[in-house]
Backbone as ProteinMPNN parsed JSONL, in Angstrom:
{"seq_chain_A": "MATAVDELLDMLFDMIDEAKNAAFSGEKCVIDRDKALDLIEDAKKQLPVDLAEARKILSARNEYIATAKREAEEIRKRAEIEANQMVSEAPVMNQARQKAREILNQAEEDARRARREANEYCVDLLRRTEDALAAAHSEMRQVHNQFRSGMGSGSGGSSSSGGSRMYDAETDR", "coords_chain_A": {"N_chain_A": [[-9.77, 1.687, 0.359], [-11.009, 1.848, 3.003], [-11.338, 0.157, 6.019], [-12.803, -1.376, 9.011], [-10.833, -2.489, 10.27], [-8.552, -0.815, 9.61], [-9.457, 1.554, 11.012], [-9.309, 0.561, 13.436], [-6.765, 0.012, 13.884], [-5.64, 2.543, 13.589], [-6.688, 3.862, 15.976], [-5.188, 2.283, 17.918], [-2.698, 2.976, 17.365], [-2.587, 5.773, 17.871], [-3.243, 5.637, 20.479], [-0.766, 4.517, 21.532], [1.074, 6.373, 20.688], [0.409, 8.706, 21.863], [1.038, 7.954, 24.414], [2.194, 8.11, 27.915], [5.619, 8.397, 29.039], [7.236, 5.916, 30.973], [7.834, 5.834, 34.442], [11.227, 6.296, 35.544], [12.218, 5.047, 33.227], [13.561, 5.28, 30.319], [12.74, 4.065, 27.845], [10.194, 2.803, 27.826], [6.686, 2.991, 27.904], [3.58, 3.824, 29.307], [0.511, 2.442, 28.786], [-3.068, 1.747, 28.403], [-3.576, -1.272, 29.05], [-5.706, -3.307, 28.815], [-7.428, -1.844, 27.13], [-5.816, -1.632, 24.659], [-5.488, -4.165, 24.017], [-8.015, -5.052, 23.55], [-8.344, -3.417, 21.293], [-6.709, -4.663, 19.384], [-7.859, -7.314, 19.489], [-10.393, -6.847, 18.443], [-9.583, -6.043, 15.737], [-8.396, -8.314, 14.942], [-10.796, -9.86, 14.692], [-12.139, -8.657, 12.801], [-10.834, -9.025, 10.382], [-11.535, -11.685, 9.4], [-14.086, -11.026, 8.376], [-13.312, -9.539, 6.022], [-12.124, -11.446, 4.656], [-14.241, -13.316, 4.191], [-15.702, -11.587, 2.465], [-14.155, -11.526, 0.135], [-14.325, -14.334, -0.521], [-17.097, -14.343, -1.069], [-17.002, -12.899, -3.423], [-15.623, -14.492, -4.972], [-17.291, -16.832, -5.042], [-19.404, -15.632, -6.489], [-18.453, -14.916, -8.966], [-17.967, -17.734, -9.893], [-20.548, -18.611, -10.037], [-21.521, -16.924, -12.06], [-19.906, -17.855, -14.198], [-20.981, -20.35, -14.457], [-23.622, -19.838, -15.154], [-23.321, -18.679, -17.565], [-22.08, -20.706, -19.046], [-24.428, -22.424, -18.844], [-26.426, -21.132, -20.264], [-24.914, -20.98, -22.751], [-25.21, -23.557, -23.579], [-27.976, -24.048, -23.734], [-28.459, -22.412, -25.892], [-27.095, -23.724, -27.851], [-28.511, -26.239, -27.946], [-31.063, -25.274, -28.751], [-30.287, -24.312, -31.21], [-29.734, -26.796, -32.435], [-32.166, -28.124, -32.297], [-33.645, -26.284, -33.933], [-32.39, -26.747, -36.422], [-32.934, -29.5, -36.919], [-35.729, -29.357, -37.218], [-36.139, -28.083, -39.483], [-36.718, -28.252, -43.04], [-36.068, -31.057, -44.954], [-34.796, -30.845, -47.227], [-31.862, -30.454, -49.359], [-30.431, -27.863, -50.04], [-31.947, -26.196, -48.036], [-31.416, -27.701, -45.689], [-28.64, -27.329, -45.618], [-28.461, -24.621, -45.0], [-29.619, -24.447, -42.652], [-27.934, -25.906, -41.18], [-25.667, -24.227, -41.44], [-26.779, -21.966, -40.081], [-26.974, -22.946, -37.638], [-24.455, -23.52, -36.89], [-23.315, -21.012, -36.932], [-24.878, -19.768, -34.832], [-24.056, -21.411, -32.71], [-21.48, -20.845, -32.634], [-21.278, -18.051, -32.146], [-22.719, -18.362, -29.473], [-20.594, -19.672, -28.161], [-18.421, -17.886, -28.257], [-19.743, -15.688, -26.93], [-19.864, -16.786, -24.44], [-17.091, -17.231, -23.78], [-16.268, -14.617, -23.817], [-17.656, -13.715, -21.654], [-16.786, -15.258, -19.529], [-14.1, -14.41, -19.646], [-14.508, -11.748, -18.788], [-15.679, -12.053, -16.219], [-13.638, -13.286, -14.865], [-11.419, -11.226, -15.172], [-12.839, -9.281, -13.495], [-13.108, -10.502, -11.039], [-10.355, -11.106, -10.596], [-9.392, -8.277, -10.311], [-10.807, -7.533, -8.064], [-9.882, -9.299, -6.102], [-7.257, -8.574, -6.029], [-7.48, -5.995, -5.13], [-8.59, -6.524, -2.653], [-6.551, -8.143, -1.618], [-4.572, -6.162, -1.507], [-5.617, -4.295, 0.382], [-5.688, -5.923, 2.677], [-2.956, -6.391, 2.801], [-1.972, -3.923, 3.374], [-3.19, -3.473, 5.769], [-1.925, -5.482, 7.319], [0.734, -4.49, 7.127], [0.561, -2.073, 8.415], [-0.179, -2.928, 10.882], [2.135, -4.361, 11.659], [3.869, -2.291, 11.553], [2.97, -0.476, 13.674], [3.182, -2.47, 15.817], [5.962, -2.513, 15.667], [6.678, 0.132, 16.373], [5.348, 0.281, 18.928], [7.177, -1.516, 20.273], [9.679, -0.146, 19.829], [8.968, 2.247, 21.181], [8.827, 1.443, 23.719], [11.441, 1.033, 24.272], [12.682, 3.491, 23.908], [12.932, 6.636, 25.292], [12.595, 9.295, 27.609], [14.013, 9.365, 30.85], [11.963, 9.473, 33.84], [10.262, 11.152, 36.42], [9.151, 9.067, 39.176], [5.873, 7.68, 38.97], [3.283, 8.111, 41.169], [0.864, 6.982, 40.989], [-2.032, 4.782, 40.701], [-1.889, 3.126, 38.201], [-0.551, 0.504, 36.468], [2.371, -0.357, 34.806], [2.693, -1.543, 31.582], [4.586, -4.478, 30.632], [6.102, -5.965, 28.132], [8.087, -8.003, 28.195], [7.725, -9.363, 30.482], [5.42, -10.766, 30.033], [6.185, -12.943, 28.343]], "CA_chain_A": [[-10.708, 0.932, 0.773], [-10.89, 1.919, 4.477], [-12.113, -0.85, 6.731], [-12.901, -1.218, 10.407], [-9.421, -2.748, 10.709], [-7.815, 0.443, 9.491], [-9.908, 2.361, 12.121], [-8.905, -0.04, 14.829], [-5.325, 0.261, 14.15], [-5.313, 3.879, 13.865], [-6.787, 4.034, 17.233], [-4.072, 1.537, 18.72], [-1.399, 3.842, 16.954], [-2.821, 6.94, 18.595], [-3.026, 5.348, 21.918], [0.743, 4.211, 21.752], [1.777, 7.611, 20.12], [0.125, 9.458, 23.055], [1.174, 7.342, 25.934], [3.247, 8.928, 28.656], [6.834, 7.653, 29.526], [7.023, 5.351, 32.357], [8.855, 6.629, 35.532], [12.607, 5.779, 35.545], [12.603, 4.223, 32.012], [13.219, 6.187, 29.063], [12.496, 3.08, 26.765], [8.985, 2.288, 27.991], [5.616, 3.901, 28.007], [2.332, 3.485, 29.964], [-0.711, 2.491, 27.983], [-4.09, 0.935, 29.096], [-3.345, -2.615, 28.534], [-6.932, -3.816, 28.454], [-7.791, -1.185, 25.966], [-4.824, -1.983, 23.7], [-5.707, -5.676, 23.771], [-9.47, -5.02, 22.942], [-8.269, -3.067, 19.895], [-6.085, -5.73, 18.671], [-8.835, -8.397, 19.316], [-11.385, -6.283, 17.44], [-8.83, -5.977, 14.367], [-8.302, -9.797, 14.502], [-12.141, -10.217, 14.443], [-12.644, -7.954, 11.599], [-10.135, -9.562, 9.33], [-12.312, -12.823, 8.671], [-15.189, -10.356, 7.524], [-12.93, -9.096, 4.858], [-11.779, -12.643, 3.764], [-15.421, -13.67, 3.789], [-15.989, -10.87, 1.371], [-13.375, -12.201, -0.964], [-15.009, -15.492, -0.749], [-18.347, -14.301, -1.772], [-16.893, -12.602, -4.596], [-15.299, -15.726, -5.838], [-18.643, -17.623, -5.374], [-20.39, -14.903, -7.643], [-17.586, -15.199, -10.232], [-18.448, -18.973, -10.26], [-22.079, -18.63, -10.475], [-21.659, -16.133, -13.297], [-19.454, -18.668, -15.249], [-21.914, -21.446, -14.556], [-24.744, -19.306, -15.791], [-22.857, -18.547, -18.919], [-22.028, -22.112, -19.634], [-25.734, -22.974, -19.042], [-26.902, -20.283, -21.503], [-24.422, -21.414, -24.102], [-25.726, -24.996, -23.925], [-29.305, -23.868, -24.235], [-28.394, -21.771, -27.163], [-26.618, -24.91, -28.708], [-29.536, -27.108, -28.083], [-31.912, -24.496, -29.471], [-29.807, -24.356, -32.6], [-29.993, -28.187, -33.035], [-33.762, -28.362, -32.575], [-34.107, -25.533, -35.067], [-31.715, -27.259, -37.57], [-33.639, -30.795, -37.156], [-37.046, -29.112, -37.586], [-36.106, -27.466, -40.97], [-37.139, -29.044, -44.201], [-34.841, -31.874, -45.162], [-34.223, -30.563, -48.627], [-30.435, -30.211, -49.232], [-30.162, -26.411, -49.621], [-32.475, -25.615, -46.739], [-30.601, -28.319, -44.674], [-27.356, -26.795, -45.591], [-28.629, -23.244, -44.633], [-29.966, -24.597, -41.245], [-26.672, -26.272, -40.436], [-24.698, -23.098, -41.252], [-27.189, -21.067, -39.122], [-26.792, -23.512, -36.224], [-22.935, -23.319, -36.49], [-23.184, -19.411, -36.463], [-25.519, -19.633, -33.266], [-23.195, -21.938, -31.587], [-20.238, -20.115, -32.609], [-21.732, -17.041, -31.192], [-22.745, -18.72, -27.999], [-19.249, -19.968, -27.461], [-17.821, -16.704, -28.205], [-20.327, -15.02, -25.777], [-19.385, -17.641, -23.042], [-15.709, -16.921, -23.583], [-16.228, -13.043, -23.306], [-18.455, -13.532, -20.16], [-15.759, -15.969, -18.674], [-12.853, -13.334, -19.502], [-14.863, -10.466, -18.078], [-15.787, -12.457, -14.783], [-12.204, -13.44, -14.425], [-10.975, -9.927, -14.855], [-13.525, -8.672, -12.516], [-12.507, -11.301, -9.844], [-8.857, -10.889, -10.396], [-9.334, -7.044, -9.923], [-11.424, -7.5, -6.713], [-9.124, -9.928, -5.309], [-6.014, -7.761, -5.894], [-7.862, -4.799, -4.227], [-8.752, -7.097, -1.156], [-5.099, -8.402, -1.07], [-3.744, -4.887, -1.218], [-6.199, -3.86, 1.59], [-5.305, -6.815, 3.68], [-1.484, -6.222, 2.998], [-1.685, -2.674, 4.023], [-3.654, -3.618, 7.167], [-0.914, -6.168, 8.031], [1.783, -3.677, 7.34], [0.393, -1.061, 9.526], [-0.207, -3.646, 12.234], [3.43, -4.538, 11.979], [4.463, -0.885, 11.95], [2.418, -0.165, 15.013], [3.92, -3.343, 16.668], [7.405, -2.086, 15.943], [6.663, 1.26, 17.009], [5.23, -0.038, 20.169], [8.462, -1.933, 20.75], [10.631, 0.931, 19.994], [8.469, 3.109, 22.295], [9.252, 0.875, 24.866], [12.994, 1.14, 24.231], [13.328, 4.92, 23.831], [12.107, 7.619, 26.043], [13.426, 9.86, 28.743], [13.738, 8.748, 32.337], [11.198, 10.58, 34.285], [10.15, 10.911, 37.841], [8.314, 7.926, 39.425], [4.478, 7.904, 39.222], [2.695, 7.552, 42.472], [-0.606, 6.708, 40.523], [-2.364, 3.231, 40.524], [-1.861, 2.426, 36.997], [0.517, -0.485, 36.317], [2.989, -0.192, 33.372], [2.83, -2.869, 30.842], [6.023, -4.742, 30.237], [5.976, -7.268, 27.114], [8.95, -8.995, 28.584], [7.02, -10.159, 31.515], [4.216, -11.627, 29.411], [6.694, -13.929, 27.505]], "C_chain_A": [[-10.539, 0.748, 2.341], [-11.907, 0.893, 5.094], [-11.982, -0.495, 8.224], [-11.615, -1.536, 10.972], [-8.6, -1.528, 10.719], [-8.22, 1.324, 10.845], [-9.175, 1.977, 13.499], [-7.295, 0.296, 15.086], [-4.874, 1.587, 14.268], [-5.648, 4.183, 15.359], [-5.657, 3.52, 18.198], [-2.866, 2.56, 18.514], [-1.457, 5.016, 17.804], [-2.602, 6.792, 19.97], [-1.499, 5.254, 22.335], [1.414, 5.563, 21.502], [1.434, 8.573, 21.438], [0.437, 9.125, 24.564], [2.419, 8.014, 26.477], [4.295, 7.884, 28.828], [6.542, 7.143, 30.781], [8.17, 5.935, 33.179], [10.162, 5.715, 35.181], [12.848, 5.005, 34.329], [12.422, 5.21, 30.791], [12.728, 5.435, 27.867], [11.079, 2.568, 26.857], [7.932, 3.395, 28.153], [4.508, 3.132, 28.863], [1.115, 3.543, 28.92], [-1.863, 1.6, 28.765], [-4.056, -0.371, 28.38], [-4.564, -3.398, 28.085], [-7.48, -3.168, 27.038], [-7.123, -1.552, 24.716], [-5.231, -3.46, 23.15], [-7.101, -5.864, 23.216], [-9.275, -4.542, 21.596], [-7.742, -4.115, 19.04], [-7.094, -6.91, 18.479], [-9.785, -8.051, 18.403], [-10.865, -6.38, 16.083], [-8.846, -7.435, 13.909], [-9.622, -10.273, 14.135], [-12.543, -9.792, 13.105], [-12.017, -8.618, 10.332], [-10.809, -10.718, 8.578], [-13.611, -12.239, 7.917], [-14.619, -10.079, 6.174], [-12.458, -10.45, 4.001], [-13.238, -13.119, 3.427], [-16.074, -12.793, 2.532], [-15.512, -11.266, 0.128], [-13.935, -13.42, -1.41], [-16.288, -15.398, -1.479], [-18.219, -13.88, -3.158], [-16.489, -13.797, -5.437], [-16.493, -16.586, -6.179], [-19.533, -16.961, -6.402], [-19.788, -14.992, -8.789], [-18.101, -16.714, -10.758], [-19.687, -19.269, -10.775], [-22.303, -17.968, -11.832], [-21.104, -17.053, -14.324], [-20.369, -19.812, -15.563], [-23.042, -21.002, -15.369], [-24.407, -19.226, -17.277], [-22.634, -19.746, -19.756], [-23.585, -22.701, -19.913], [-26.408, -22.415, -20.384], [-26.237, -20.674, -22.843], [-24.946, -22.934, -24.647], [-27.063, -24.765, -24.383], [-29.38, -23.307, -25.494], [-28.089, -22.998, -28.215], [-27.792, -25.886, -28.886], [-30.688, -26.557, -28.883], [-31.657, -24.592, -30.952], [-30.063, -25.839, -33.307], [-31.242, -28.519, -33.11], [-34.12, -27.526, -33.82], [-33.51, -26.333, -36.278], [-32.661, -28.529, -37.935], [-35.16, -30.441, -37.647], [-37.13, -28.465, -39.009], [-36.592, -28.599, -41.817], [-35.978, -29.952, -44.455], [-34.276, -31.741, -46.571], [-32.693, -30.017, -48.449], [-30.018, -28.754, -48.981], [-30.583, -25.861, -48.393], [-31.707, -26.261, -45.58], [-29.338, -27.641, -44.396], [-27.438, -25.449, -44.866], [-28.92, -23.416, -42.997], [-28.678, -25.144, -40.528], [-25.502, -25.073, -40.223], [-25.331, -22.102, -40.132], [-26.881, -21.656, -37.839], [-25.228, -23.406, -35.895], [-22.6, -21.856, -36.107], [-23.732, -19.286, -35.07], [-24.654, -20.147, -32.485], [-22.004, -21.31, -31.569], [-20.324, -18.847, -31.755], [-21.897, -17.306, -29.995], [-21.494, -19.015, -27.477], [-18.437, -18.66, -27.332], [-18.324, -15.76, -27.192], [-19.895, -15.57, -24.372], [-18.031, -17.256, -22.806], [-15.636, -15.478, -23.076], [-16.818, -13.034, -21.726], [-17.354, -14.049, -19.153], [-14.603, -15.017, -18.413], [-13.222, -12.336, -18.623], [-15.1, -11.007, -16.596], [-14.431, -12.662, -14.154], [-11.413, -12.376, -14.08], [-11.567, -9.243, -13.761], [-13.08, -9.275, -11.07], [-11.205, -10.957, -9.543], [-8.621, -9.396, -9.723], [-9.777, -7.029, -8.404], [-10.483, -8.273, -5.652], [-7.735, -9.269, -5.089], [-6.323, -6.549, -4.936], [-8.013, -5.412, -2.704], [-7.367, -7.475, -0.664], [-4.441, -7.125, -0.823], [-4.282, -4.245, 0.139], [-5.683, -4.619, 2.825], [-3.667, -6.636, 3.879], [-1.202, -4.993, 3.653], [-2.13, -2.68, 5.464], [-2.567, -4.416, 7.948], [0.291, -5.369, 8.206], [1.686, -2.702, 8.271], [0.244, -1.801, 10.871], [1.23, -3.983, 12.662], [4.157, -3.178, 12.347], [4.225, -0.52, 13.406], [3.233, -1.04, 16.089], [5.356, -2.828, 17.028], [7.429, -0.648, 16.758], [6.371, 1.337, 18.546], [6.539, -0.627, 20.866], [9.425, -0.897, 20.947], [10.21, 2.019, 21.009], [8.681, 2.719, 23.508], [10.657, 1.067, 25.26], [13.54, 2.434, 24.387], [12.321, 5.744, 24.501], [12.948, 8.109, 26.994], [12.948, 9.429, 30.093], [12.978, 9.862, 32.94], [11.026, 10.326, 35.749], [9.176, 9.716, 38.109], [6.787, 8.426, 39.675], [3.882, 7.223, 40.426], [1.137, 6.941, 42.092], [-0.846, 5.137, 40.647], [-2.23, 2.499, 39.415], [-0.566, 1.649, 36.888], [1.071, -0.296, 34.932], [3.094, -1.731, 32.697], [4.12, -3.289, 30.328], [5.785, -6.075, 29.523], [6.856, -8.329, 27.45], [8.412, -9.912, 29.605], [6.081, -11.087, 31.156], [4.864, -12.772, 28.558], [6.694, -15.261, 28.276]], "O_chain_A": [[-10.051, -0.254, 2.863], [-13.082, 0.808, 4.738], [-11.272, 0.414, 8.656], [-11.236, -0.995, 12.01], [-7.988, -1.206, 11.737], [-7.351, 1.719, 11.623], [-8.658, 2.708, 14.344], [-6.753, 0.698, 16.116], [-3.872, 1.863, 14.929], [-4.78, 4.804, 15.972], [-5.247, 4.211, 19.131], [-2.158, 2.899, 19.462], [-0.46, 5.309, 18.464], [-1.931, 7.583, 20.633], [-1.062, 5.832, 23.33], [2.386, 5.816, 22.213], [2.384, 9.16, 21.957], [0.185, 9.78, 25.576], [3.395, 8.389, 25.827], [4.022, 6.684, 28.788], [5.792, 7.688, 31.59], [9.209, 6.407, 32.718], [10.095, 4.613, 34.638], [13.789, 4.216, 34.41], [11.387, 5.764, 30.42], [12.312, 6.078, 26.904], [10.725, 1.855, 25.918], [8.236, 4.541, 28.482], [4.593, 1.919, 29.056], [0.818, 4.576, 28.319], [-1.536, 0.827, 29.666], [-4.474, -0.504, 27.23], [-4.494, -4.097, 27.074], [-7.868, -3.824, 26.071], [-7.817, -1.781, 23.726], [-5.254, -3.756, 21.956], [-7.32, -6.802, 22.45], [-9.903, -5.093, 20.692], [-8.338, -4.422, 18.007], [-7.162, -7.452, 17.375], [-10.078, -8.872, 17.533], [-11.64, -6.789, 15.219], [-9.206, -7.785, 12.785], [-9.658, -11.119, 13.242], [-13.219, -10.509, 12.367], [-12.697, -8.727, 9.311], [-10.73, -10.803, 7.353], [-14.132, -12.857, 6.989], [-15.313, -10.332, 5.189], [-12.45, -10.433, 2.77], [-13.416, -13.328, 2.227], [-16.861, -13.307, 1.737], [-16.24, -11.367, -0.859], [-14.051, -13.612, -2.62], [-16.59, -16.195, -2.367], [-18.998, -14.265, -4.03], [-17.026, -14.021, -6.522], [-16.719, -17.007, -7.313], [-20.31, -17.617, -7.095], [-20.511, -15.16, -9.771], [-18.573, -16.855, -11.886], [-19.917, -20.005, -11.735], [-23.143, -18.387, -12.628], [-21.744, -17.121, -15.374], [-20.539, -20.214, -16.714], [-23.44, -21.746, -16.266], [-25.176, -19.681, -18.124], [-22.933, -19.814, -20.948], [-23.908, -23.296, -20.941], [-26.819, -23.094, -21.325], [-26.874, -20.699, -23.896], [-25.039, -23.317, -25.813], [-27.364, -25.28, -25.46], [-30.302, -23.643, -26.236], [-28.757, -23.181, -29.233], [-28.003, -26.317, -30.02], [-31.277, -27.311, -29.658], [-32.516, -24.871, -31.789], [-30.488, -26.004, -34.451], [-31.547, -29.269, -34.037], [-34.84, -28.022, -34.687], [-34.313, -26.551, -37.185], [-33.123, -28.632, -39.071], [-35.735, -31.211, -38.416], [-38.215, -28.375, -39.583], [-36.832, -29.72, -41.368], [-34.87, -29.529, -44.127], [-33.381, -32.475, -46.988], [-32.376, -29.261, -47.531], [-29.398, -28.407, -47.976], [-29.841, -25.162, -47.703], [-31.359, -25.584, -44.612], [-28.944, -27.38, -43.26], [-26.497, -25.147, -44.132], [-28.484, -22.597, -42.188], [-28.433, -24.818, -39.367], [-24.716, -24.949, -39.284], [-24.586, -21.494, -39.363], [-26.526, -20.906, -36.93], [-24.83, -23.225, -34.745], [-21.823, -21.526, -35.211], [-23.065, -18.724, -34.2], [-24.339, -19.491, -31.492], [-21.429, -21.195, -30.486], [-19.565, -18.628, -30.811], [-21.291, -16.586, -29.202], [-21.248, -18.636, -26.331], [-17.824, -18.433, -26.289], [-17.521, -15.05, -26.586], [-19.638, -14.876, -23.388], [-17.729, -16.938, -21.655], [-15.022, -15.183, -22.05], [-16.352, -12.35, -20.814], [-17.046, -13.422, -18.139], [-14.159, -14.798, -17.286], [-12.446, -11.983, -17.735], [-14.641, -10.276, -15.718], [-14.163, -12.235, -13.031], [-10.776, -12.339, -13.027], [-10.814, -8.587, -13.041], [-12.754, -8.556, -10.125], [-10.87, -10.557, -8.428], [-7.84, -9.249, -8.782], [-9.036, -6.488, -7.584], [-10.372, -7.875, -4.493], [-7.139, -9.434, -4.025], [-5.517, -6.178, -4.083], [-7.587, -4.811, -1.718], [-7.0, -7.211, 0.481], [-3.708, -7.066, 0.164], [-3.49, -3.725, 0.926], [-5.306, -4.036, 3.842], [-3.164, -6.735, 4.998], [-0.269, -4.932, 4.454], [-1.546, -1.993, 6.303], [-2.297, -4.09, 9.103], [0.914, -5.453, 9.265], [2.669, -2.432, 8.961], [0.562, -1.223, 11.91], [1.551, -3.917, 13.849], [4.91, -3.054, 13.313], [5.134, -0.298, 14.206], [3.831, -0.529, 17.036], [5.853, -2.715, 18.148], [8.198, -0.453, 17.699], [6.904, 2.142, 19.309], [6.889, -0.195, 21.965], [9.966, -0.714, 22.038], [11.077, 2.639, 21.625], [8.74, 3.547, 24.417], [11.002, 1.241, 26.429], [14.649, 2.617, 24.889], [11.106, 5.619, 24.345], [13.979, 7.5, 27.279], [11.782, 9.187, 30.406], [13.231, 11.035, 32.662], [11.59, 9.369, 36.281], [8.4, 9.418, 37.2], [6.507, 9.368, 40.416], [3.961, 6.015, 40.652], [0.39, 6.498, 42.965], [0.1, 4.35, 40.685], [-2.409, 1.283, 39.48], [0.476, 2.205, 37.234], [0.317, -0.096, 33.979], [3.484, -2.769, 33.23], [4.756, -2.516, 29.612], [5.374, -7.088, 30.089], [6.578, -9.481, 27.117], [8.641, -11.121, 29.57], [5.88, -12.107, 31.814], [4.077, -13.572, 28.052], [7.105, -16.288, 27.735]]}, "name": "protein", "num_of_chains": 1, "seq": "MATAVDELLDMLFDMIDEAKNAAFSGEKCVIDRDKALDLIEDAKKQLPVDLAEARKILSARNEYIATAKREAEEIRKRAEIEANQMVSEAPVMNQARQKAREILNQAEEDARRARREANEYCVDLLRRTEDALAAAHSEMRQVHNQFRSGMGSGSGGSSSSGGSRMYDAETDR"}
């Protein structure tokens, strides 16, 4: 399940991976700070979208269960009405009661099955969403660690006379 968060993290990774070493520092690299911060901000904005999708799935599951309960109750009421409308003779009443019990049992079984299927569906969707979020989080941590290690390892080079400034995370603290 590739998301916009994955794409943003890939872009950030590529930016750091392709960054040039900073002058006189084998452990730091030069990246476009604004672009990196924009990518991180975009990723942070996209995560609530994924969470909102999970909430929609839960809401749909709850609606599905509520509908199944309503249908079961309607079936039960119809069975009662049918039973009450039947002739009051003993054999016919017994048959009506038996039929009502069968209909009610079937409705309850249908409701249990629908509830079980809805729960299984939601559990699977939540698991997949959680896996996707965990993968995105893991990738974000990995990029963060690579960024830190990229700042700490590299070859010392000649000084750059260009106008770009080197980002130093230690000065941001």
